[in-house]
Backbone as JSON, one array per atom type, in Angstrom:
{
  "sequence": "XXXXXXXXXXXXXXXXXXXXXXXXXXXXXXXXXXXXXXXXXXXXXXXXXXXXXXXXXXXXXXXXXXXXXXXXXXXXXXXXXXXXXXXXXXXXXXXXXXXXXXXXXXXXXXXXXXXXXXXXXXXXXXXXXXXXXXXXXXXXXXXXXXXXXXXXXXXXXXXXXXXXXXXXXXXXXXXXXXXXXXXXX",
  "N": [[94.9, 103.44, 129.93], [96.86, 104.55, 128.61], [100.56, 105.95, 129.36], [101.78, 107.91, 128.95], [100.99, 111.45, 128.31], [98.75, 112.03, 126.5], [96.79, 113.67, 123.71], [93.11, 114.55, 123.18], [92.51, 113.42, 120.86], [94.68, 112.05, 120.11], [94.38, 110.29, 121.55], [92.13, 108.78, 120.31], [92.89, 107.99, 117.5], [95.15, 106.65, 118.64], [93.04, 104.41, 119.61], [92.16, 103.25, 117.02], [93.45, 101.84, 116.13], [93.23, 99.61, 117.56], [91.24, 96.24, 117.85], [88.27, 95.58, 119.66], [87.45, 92.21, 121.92], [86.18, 90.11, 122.64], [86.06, 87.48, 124.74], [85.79, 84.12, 126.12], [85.44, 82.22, 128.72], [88.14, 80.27, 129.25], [88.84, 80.1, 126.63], [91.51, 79.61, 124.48], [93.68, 82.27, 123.38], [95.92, 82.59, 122.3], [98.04, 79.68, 120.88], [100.21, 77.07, 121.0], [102.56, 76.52, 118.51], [101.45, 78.45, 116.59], [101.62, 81.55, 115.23], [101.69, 84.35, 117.19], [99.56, 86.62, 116.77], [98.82, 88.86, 118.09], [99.21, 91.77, 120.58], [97.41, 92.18, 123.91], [95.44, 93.94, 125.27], [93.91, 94.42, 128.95], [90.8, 94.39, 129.2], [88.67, 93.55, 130.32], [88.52, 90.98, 133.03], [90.66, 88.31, 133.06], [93.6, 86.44, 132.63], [95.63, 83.67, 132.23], [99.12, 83.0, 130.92], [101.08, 79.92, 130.12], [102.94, 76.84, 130.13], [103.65, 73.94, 129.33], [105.09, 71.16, 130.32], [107.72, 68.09, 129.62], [106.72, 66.2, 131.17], [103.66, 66.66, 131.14], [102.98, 68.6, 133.2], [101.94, 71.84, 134.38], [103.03, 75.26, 134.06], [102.23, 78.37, 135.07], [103.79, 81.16, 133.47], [102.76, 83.83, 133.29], [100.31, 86.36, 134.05], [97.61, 88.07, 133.11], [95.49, 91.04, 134.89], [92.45, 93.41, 134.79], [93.9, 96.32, 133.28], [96.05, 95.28, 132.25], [98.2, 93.55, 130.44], [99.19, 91.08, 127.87], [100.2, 88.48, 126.3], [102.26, 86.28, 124.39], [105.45, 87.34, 123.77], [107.56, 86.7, 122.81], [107.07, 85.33, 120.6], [105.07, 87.02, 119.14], [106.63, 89.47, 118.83], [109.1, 88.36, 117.22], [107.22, 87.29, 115.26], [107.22, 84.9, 115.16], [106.52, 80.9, 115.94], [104.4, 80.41, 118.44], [105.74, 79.52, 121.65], [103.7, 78.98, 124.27], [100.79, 79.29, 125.5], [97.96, 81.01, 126.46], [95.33, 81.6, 127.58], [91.55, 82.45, 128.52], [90.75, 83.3, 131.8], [88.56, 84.22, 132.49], [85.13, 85.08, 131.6], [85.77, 87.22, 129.27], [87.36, 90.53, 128.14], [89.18, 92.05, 125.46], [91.45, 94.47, 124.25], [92.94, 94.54, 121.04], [95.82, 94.51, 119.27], [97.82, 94.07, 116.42], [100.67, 92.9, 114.85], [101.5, 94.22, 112.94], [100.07, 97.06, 112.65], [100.78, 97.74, 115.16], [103.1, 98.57, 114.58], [102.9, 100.21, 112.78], [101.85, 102.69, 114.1], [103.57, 103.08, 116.15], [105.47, 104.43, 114.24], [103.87, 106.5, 113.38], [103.77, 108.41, 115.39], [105.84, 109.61, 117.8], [105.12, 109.63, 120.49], [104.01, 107.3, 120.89], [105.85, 105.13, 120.64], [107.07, 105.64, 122.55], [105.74, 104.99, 124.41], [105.04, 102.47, 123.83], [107.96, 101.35, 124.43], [108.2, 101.98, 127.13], [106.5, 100.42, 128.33], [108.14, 97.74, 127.29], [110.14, 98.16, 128.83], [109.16, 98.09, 131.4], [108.07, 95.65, 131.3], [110.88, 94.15, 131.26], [111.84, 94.37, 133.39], [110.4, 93.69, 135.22], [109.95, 90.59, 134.63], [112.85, 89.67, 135.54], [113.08, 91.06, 138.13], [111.48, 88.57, 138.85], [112.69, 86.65, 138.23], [114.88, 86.42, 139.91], [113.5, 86.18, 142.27], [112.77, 84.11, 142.27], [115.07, 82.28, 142.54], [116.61, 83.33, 145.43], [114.17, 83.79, 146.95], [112.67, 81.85, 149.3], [109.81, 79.9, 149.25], [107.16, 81.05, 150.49], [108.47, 83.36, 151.1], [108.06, 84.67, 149.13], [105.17, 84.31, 147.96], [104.35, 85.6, 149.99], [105.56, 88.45, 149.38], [104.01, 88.44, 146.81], [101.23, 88.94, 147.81], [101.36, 91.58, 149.03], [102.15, 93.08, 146.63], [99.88, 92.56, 144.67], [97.27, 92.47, 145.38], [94.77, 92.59, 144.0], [95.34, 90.84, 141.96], [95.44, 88.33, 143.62], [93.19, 87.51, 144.7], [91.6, 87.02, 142.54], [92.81, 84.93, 141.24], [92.8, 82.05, 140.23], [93.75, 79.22, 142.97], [95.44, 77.31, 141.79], [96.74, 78.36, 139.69], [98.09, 80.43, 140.96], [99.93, 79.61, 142.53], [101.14, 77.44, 140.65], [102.08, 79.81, 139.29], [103.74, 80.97, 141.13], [105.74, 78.73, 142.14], [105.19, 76.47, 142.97], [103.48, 73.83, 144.74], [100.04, 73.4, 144.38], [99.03, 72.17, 146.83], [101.1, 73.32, 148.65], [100.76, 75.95, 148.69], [98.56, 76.08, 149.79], [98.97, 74.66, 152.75], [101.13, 77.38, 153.39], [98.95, 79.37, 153.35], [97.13, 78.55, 155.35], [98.52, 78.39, 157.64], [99.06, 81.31, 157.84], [97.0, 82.41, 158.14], [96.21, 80.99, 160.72], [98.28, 82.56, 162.23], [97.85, 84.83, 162.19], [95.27, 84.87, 163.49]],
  "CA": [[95.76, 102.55, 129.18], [98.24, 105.08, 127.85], [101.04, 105.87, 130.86], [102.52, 108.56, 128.7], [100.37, 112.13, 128.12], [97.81, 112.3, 125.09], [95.28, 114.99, 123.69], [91.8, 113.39, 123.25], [92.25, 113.37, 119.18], [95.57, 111.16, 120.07], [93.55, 108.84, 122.23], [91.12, 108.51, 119.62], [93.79, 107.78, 116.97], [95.73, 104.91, 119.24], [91.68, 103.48, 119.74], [91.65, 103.07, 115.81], [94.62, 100.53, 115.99], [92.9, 98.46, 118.22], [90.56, 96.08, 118.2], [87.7, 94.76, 120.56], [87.2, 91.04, 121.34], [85.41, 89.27, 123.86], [86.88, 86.48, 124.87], [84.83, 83.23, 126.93], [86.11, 81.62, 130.11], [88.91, 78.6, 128.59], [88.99, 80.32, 125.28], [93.01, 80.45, 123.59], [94.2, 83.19, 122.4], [97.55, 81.74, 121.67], [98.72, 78.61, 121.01], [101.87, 76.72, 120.46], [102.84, 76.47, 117.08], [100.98, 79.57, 115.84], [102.04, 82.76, 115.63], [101.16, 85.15, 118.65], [99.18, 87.8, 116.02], [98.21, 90.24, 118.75], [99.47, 92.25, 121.64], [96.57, 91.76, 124.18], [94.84, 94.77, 126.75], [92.5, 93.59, 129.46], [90.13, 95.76, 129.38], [87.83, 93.24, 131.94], [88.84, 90.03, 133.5], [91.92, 87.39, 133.45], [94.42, 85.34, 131.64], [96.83, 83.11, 132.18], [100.44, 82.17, 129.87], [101.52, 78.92, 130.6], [103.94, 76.44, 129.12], [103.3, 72.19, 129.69], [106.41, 70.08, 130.44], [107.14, 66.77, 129.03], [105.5, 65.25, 132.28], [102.52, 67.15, 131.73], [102.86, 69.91, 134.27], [101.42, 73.38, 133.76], [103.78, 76.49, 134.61], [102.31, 79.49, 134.59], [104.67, 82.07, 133.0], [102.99, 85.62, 133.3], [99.3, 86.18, 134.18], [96.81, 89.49, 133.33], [93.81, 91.44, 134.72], [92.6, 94.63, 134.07], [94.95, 97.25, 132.97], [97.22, 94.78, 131.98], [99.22, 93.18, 128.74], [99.43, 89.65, 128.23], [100.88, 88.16, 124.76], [103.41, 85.21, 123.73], [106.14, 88.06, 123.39], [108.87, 86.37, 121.77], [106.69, 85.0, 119.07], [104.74, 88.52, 118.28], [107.63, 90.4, 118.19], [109.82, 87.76, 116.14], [106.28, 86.95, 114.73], [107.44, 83.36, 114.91], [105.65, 79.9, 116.37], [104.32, 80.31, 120.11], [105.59, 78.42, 122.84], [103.32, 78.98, 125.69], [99.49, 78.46, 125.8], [97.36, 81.66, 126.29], [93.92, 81.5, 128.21], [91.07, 83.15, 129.54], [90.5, 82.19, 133.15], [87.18, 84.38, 133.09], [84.68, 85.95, 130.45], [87.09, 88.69, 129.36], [86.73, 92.02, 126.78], [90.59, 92.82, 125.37], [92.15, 95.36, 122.77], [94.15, 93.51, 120.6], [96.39, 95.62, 118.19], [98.59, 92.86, 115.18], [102.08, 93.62, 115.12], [101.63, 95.67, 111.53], [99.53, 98.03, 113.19], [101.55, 98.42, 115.92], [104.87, 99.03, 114.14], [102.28, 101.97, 111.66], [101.26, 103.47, 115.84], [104.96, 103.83, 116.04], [105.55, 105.49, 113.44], [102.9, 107.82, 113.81], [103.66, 109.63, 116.56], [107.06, 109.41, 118.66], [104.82, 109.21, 122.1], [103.05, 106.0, 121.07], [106.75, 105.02, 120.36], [107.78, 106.04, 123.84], [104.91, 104.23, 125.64], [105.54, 100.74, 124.05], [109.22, 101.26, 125.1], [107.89, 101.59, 128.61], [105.93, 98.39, 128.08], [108.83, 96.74, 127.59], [111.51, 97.8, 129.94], [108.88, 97.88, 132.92], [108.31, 94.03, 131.25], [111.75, 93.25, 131.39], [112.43, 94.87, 134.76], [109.54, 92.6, 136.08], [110.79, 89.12, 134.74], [114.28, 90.3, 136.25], [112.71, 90.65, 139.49], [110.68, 87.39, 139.23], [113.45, 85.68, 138.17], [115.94, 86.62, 140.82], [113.09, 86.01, 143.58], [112.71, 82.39, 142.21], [116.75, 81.87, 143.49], [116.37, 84.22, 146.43], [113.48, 84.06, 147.99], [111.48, 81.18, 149.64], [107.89, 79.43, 148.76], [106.08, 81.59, 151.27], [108.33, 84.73, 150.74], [107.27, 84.82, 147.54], [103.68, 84.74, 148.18], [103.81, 87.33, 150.73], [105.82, 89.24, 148.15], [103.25, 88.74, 145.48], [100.27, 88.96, 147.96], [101.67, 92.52, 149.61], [102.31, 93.81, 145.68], [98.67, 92.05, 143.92], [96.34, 91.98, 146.38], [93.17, 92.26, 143.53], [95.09, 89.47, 141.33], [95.07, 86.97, 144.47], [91.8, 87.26, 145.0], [90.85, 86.63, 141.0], [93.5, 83.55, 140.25], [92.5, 80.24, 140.81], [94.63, 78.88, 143.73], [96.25, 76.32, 141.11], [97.18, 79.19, 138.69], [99.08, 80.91, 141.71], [101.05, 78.02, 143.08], [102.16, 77.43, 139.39], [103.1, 81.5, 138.7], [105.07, 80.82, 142.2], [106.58, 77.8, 141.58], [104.82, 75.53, 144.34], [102.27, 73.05, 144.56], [98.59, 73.99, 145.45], [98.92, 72.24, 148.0], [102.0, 73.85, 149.17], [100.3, 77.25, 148.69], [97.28, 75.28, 151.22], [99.67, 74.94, 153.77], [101.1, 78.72, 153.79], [97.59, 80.49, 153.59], [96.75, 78.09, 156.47], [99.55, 78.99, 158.62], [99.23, 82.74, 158.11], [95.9, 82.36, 159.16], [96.77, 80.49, 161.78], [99.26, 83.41, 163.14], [96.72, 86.17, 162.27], [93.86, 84.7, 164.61]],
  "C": [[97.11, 103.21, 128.9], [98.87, 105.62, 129.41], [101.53, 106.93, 130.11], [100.96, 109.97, 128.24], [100.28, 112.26, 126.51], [96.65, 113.06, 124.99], [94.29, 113.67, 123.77], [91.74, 112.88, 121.67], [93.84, 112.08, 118.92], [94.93, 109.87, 120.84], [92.78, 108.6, 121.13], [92.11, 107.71, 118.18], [94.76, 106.63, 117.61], [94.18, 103.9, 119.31], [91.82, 102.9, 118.12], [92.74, 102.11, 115.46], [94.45, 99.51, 116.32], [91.35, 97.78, 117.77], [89.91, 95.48, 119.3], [87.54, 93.71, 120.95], [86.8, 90.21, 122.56], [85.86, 88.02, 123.51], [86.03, 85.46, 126.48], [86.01, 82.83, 127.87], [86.93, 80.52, 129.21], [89.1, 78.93, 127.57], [90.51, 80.36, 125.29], [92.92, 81.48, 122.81], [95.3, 83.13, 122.12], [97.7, 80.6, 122.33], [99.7, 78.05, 120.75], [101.69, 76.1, 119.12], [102.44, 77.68, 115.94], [101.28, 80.28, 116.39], [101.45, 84.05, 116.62], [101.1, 86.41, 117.27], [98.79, 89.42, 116.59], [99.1, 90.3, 119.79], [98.07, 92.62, 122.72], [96.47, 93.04, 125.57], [93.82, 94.34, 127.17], [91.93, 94.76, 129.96], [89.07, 95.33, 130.65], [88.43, 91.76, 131.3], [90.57, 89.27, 133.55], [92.27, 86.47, 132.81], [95.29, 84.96, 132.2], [97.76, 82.73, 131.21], [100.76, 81.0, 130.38], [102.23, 77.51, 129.55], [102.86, 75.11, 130.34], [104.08, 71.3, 129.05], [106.28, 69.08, 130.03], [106.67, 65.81, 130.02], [103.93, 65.61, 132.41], [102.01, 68.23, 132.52], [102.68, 70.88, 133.54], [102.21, 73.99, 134.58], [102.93, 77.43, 134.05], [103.25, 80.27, 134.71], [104.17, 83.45, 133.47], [100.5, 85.09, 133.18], [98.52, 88.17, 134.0], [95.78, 89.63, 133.66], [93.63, 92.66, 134.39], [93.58, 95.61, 133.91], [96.28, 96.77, 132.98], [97.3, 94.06, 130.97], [99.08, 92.16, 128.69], [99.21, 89.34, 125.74], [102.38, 87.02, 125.1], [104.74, 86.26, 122.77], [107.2, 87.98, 122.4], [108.1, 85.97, 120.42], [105.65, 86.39, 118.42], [105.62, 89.37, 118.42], [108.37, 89.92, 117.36], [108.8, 87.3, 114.99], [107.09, 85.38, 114.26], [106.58, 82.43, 115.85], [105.49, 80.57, 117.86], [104.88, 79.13, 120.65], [104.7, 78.08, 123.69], [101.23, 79.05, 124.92], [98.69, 80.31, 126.13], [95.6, 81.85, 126.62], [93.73, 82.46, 128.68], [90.45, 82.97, 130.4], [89.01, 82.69, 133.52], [86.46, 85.05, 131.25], [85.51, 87.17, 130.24], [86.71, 89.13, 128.14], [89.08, 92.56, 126.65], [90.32, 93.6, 124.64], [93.34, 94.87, 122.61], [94.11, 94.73, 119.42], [97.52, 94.18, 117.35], [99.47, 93.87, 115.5], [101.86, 94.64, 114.34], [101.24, 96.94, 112.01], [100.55, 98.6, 114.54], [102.5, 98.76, 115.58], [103.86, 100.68, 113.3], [101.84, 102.75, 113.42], [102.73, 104.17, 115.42], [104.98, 104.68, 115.45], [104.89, 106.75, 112.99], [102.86, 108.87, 114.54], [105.31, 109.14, 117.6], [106.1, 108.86, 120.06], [104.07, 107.81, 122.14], [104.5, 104.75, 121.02], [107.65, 104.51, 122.14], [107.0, 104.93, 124.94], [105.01, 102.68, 125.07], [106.55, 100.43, 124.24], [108.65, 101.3, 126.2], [107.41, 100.33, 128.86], [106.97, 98.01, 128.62], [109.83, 96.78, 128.57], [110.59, 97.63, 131.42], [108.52, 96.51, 132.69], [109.64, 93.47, 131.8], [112.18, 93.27, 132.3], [111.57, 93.75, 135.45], [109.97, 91.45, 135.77], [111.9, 89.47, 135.51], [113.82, 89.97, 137.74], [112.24, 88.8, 140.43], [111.61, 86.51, 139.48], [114.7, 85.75, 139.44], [114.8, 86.3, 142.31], [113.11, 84.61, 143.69], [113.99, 81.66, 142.7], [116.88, 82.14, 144.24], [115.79, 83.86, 147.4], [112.77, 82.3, 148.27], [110.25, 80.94, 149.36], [107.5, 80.8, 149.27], [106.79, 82.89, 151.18], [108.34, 85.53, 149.65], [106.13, 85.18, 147.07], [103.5, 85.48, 149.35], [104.17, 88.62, 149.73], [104.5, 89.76, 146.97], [101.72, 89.16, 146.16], [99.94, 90.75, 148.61], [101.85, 93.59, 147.49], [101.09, 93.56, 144.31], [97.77, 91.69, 145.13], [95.0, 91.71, 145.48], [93.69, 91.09, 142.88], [94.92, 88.12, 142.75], [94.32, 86.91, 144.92], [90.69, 86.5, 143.41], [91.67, 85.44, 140.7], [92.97, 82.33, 141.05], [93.87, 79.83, 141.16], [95.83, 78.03, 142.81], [97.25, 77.58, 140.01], [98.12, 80.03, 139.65], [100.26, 80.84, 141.79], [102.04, 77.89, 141.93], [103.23, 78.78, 139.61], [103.96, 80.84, 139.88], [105.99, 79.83, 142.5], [106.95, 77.04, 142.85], [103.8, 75.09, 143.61], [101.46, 73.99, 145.19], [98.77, 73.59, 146.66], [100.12, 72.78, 149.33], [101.62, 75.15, 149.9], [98.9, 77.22, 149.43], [97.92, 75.85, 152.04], [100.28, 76.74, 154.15], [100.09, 79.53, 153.71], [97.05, 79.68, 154.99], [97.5, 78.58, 157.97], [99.44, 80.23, 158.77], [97.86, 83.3, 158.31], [95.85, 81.99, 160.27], [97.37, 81.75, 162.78], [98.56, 84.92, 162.79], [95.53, 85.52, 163.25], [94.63, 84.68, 166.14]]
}
């Protein structure tokens, strides 16, 4: 979990911030209008963020599996309403830490300090990317992109939860896995 070097009495000491929480297939853990109370580690399985347009449509925003983050950022760090929606796409086990606790981590130790600054700039470096591929790049070189840099999440997301993150139809994201089967046989 930690990307920055800790004794075993400092690992044990960031564990005591967190808690455990099993979490069912479809369960929310954030919803819109309530405040995003946790910062969320997957310790096993998969989540999706996702917002729902006034036609109804589902976007997914930002998706986690193991050894990864997933939280309604703007509203647990401003600790204001959620926008976005918060599921778990399988039986899943997080460590959820409340903001309070995470601001007393901070302050505890400079390196626990240091590693949720990494969090966020390798967060904001990744939207950045996403967002500049979504003007850039093409349907399909998008999902080679994402299938050449996640090969275990595109095997764990449900095809519909893809398509969304990539910002195609399923059945769009049909057609290019068909074709690149197609030109692999």
């Amino acid at each position: 979990m930690l990307r920055v070097p800790v004794s075993e009495e400092e690992c044990e000491e960031v564990l005591s911030y967190f808690n455990v929480k099993r979490i069912k297939r479809k369960q929310f853990i954030i919803q819109p209008e309530f405040v995003a109370k946790h910062r969320n580690y997957v310790v096993k399985g998969a989540f999706k963020a996702y917002v729902i347009n006034e036609n109804g449509n589902e976007h997914t925003i930002q998706f986690a599996i193991e050894d990864w983050w997933i939280s309604d950022y703007n509203s647990y760090i401003y600790q204001k309403p959620a926008t976005m929606f918060v599921a778990a796409l399988e039986d899943s086990i997080v460590l959820q830490i409340d903001y309070q606790s995470e601001q007393a981590l901070k302050k505890a130790n400079h390196k626990y300090e240091t590693f949720f600054r990494i969090l966020a700039e390798r967060a904001a470096a990744y939207q950045q990317r996403r967002i500049i591929s979504m003007f850039t790049q093409t349907a399909e070189e998008r999902y080679n992109d994402f299938i050449v840099r996640y090969p275990l999440a595109v095997q764990r997301l449900p095809q519909y939860v893809l398509a969304s993150y990539l910002g195609m139809t399923t059945e769009f994201l049909s057609k290019i896995r068909n074709n690149k089967l197609k030109k692999n046989s």
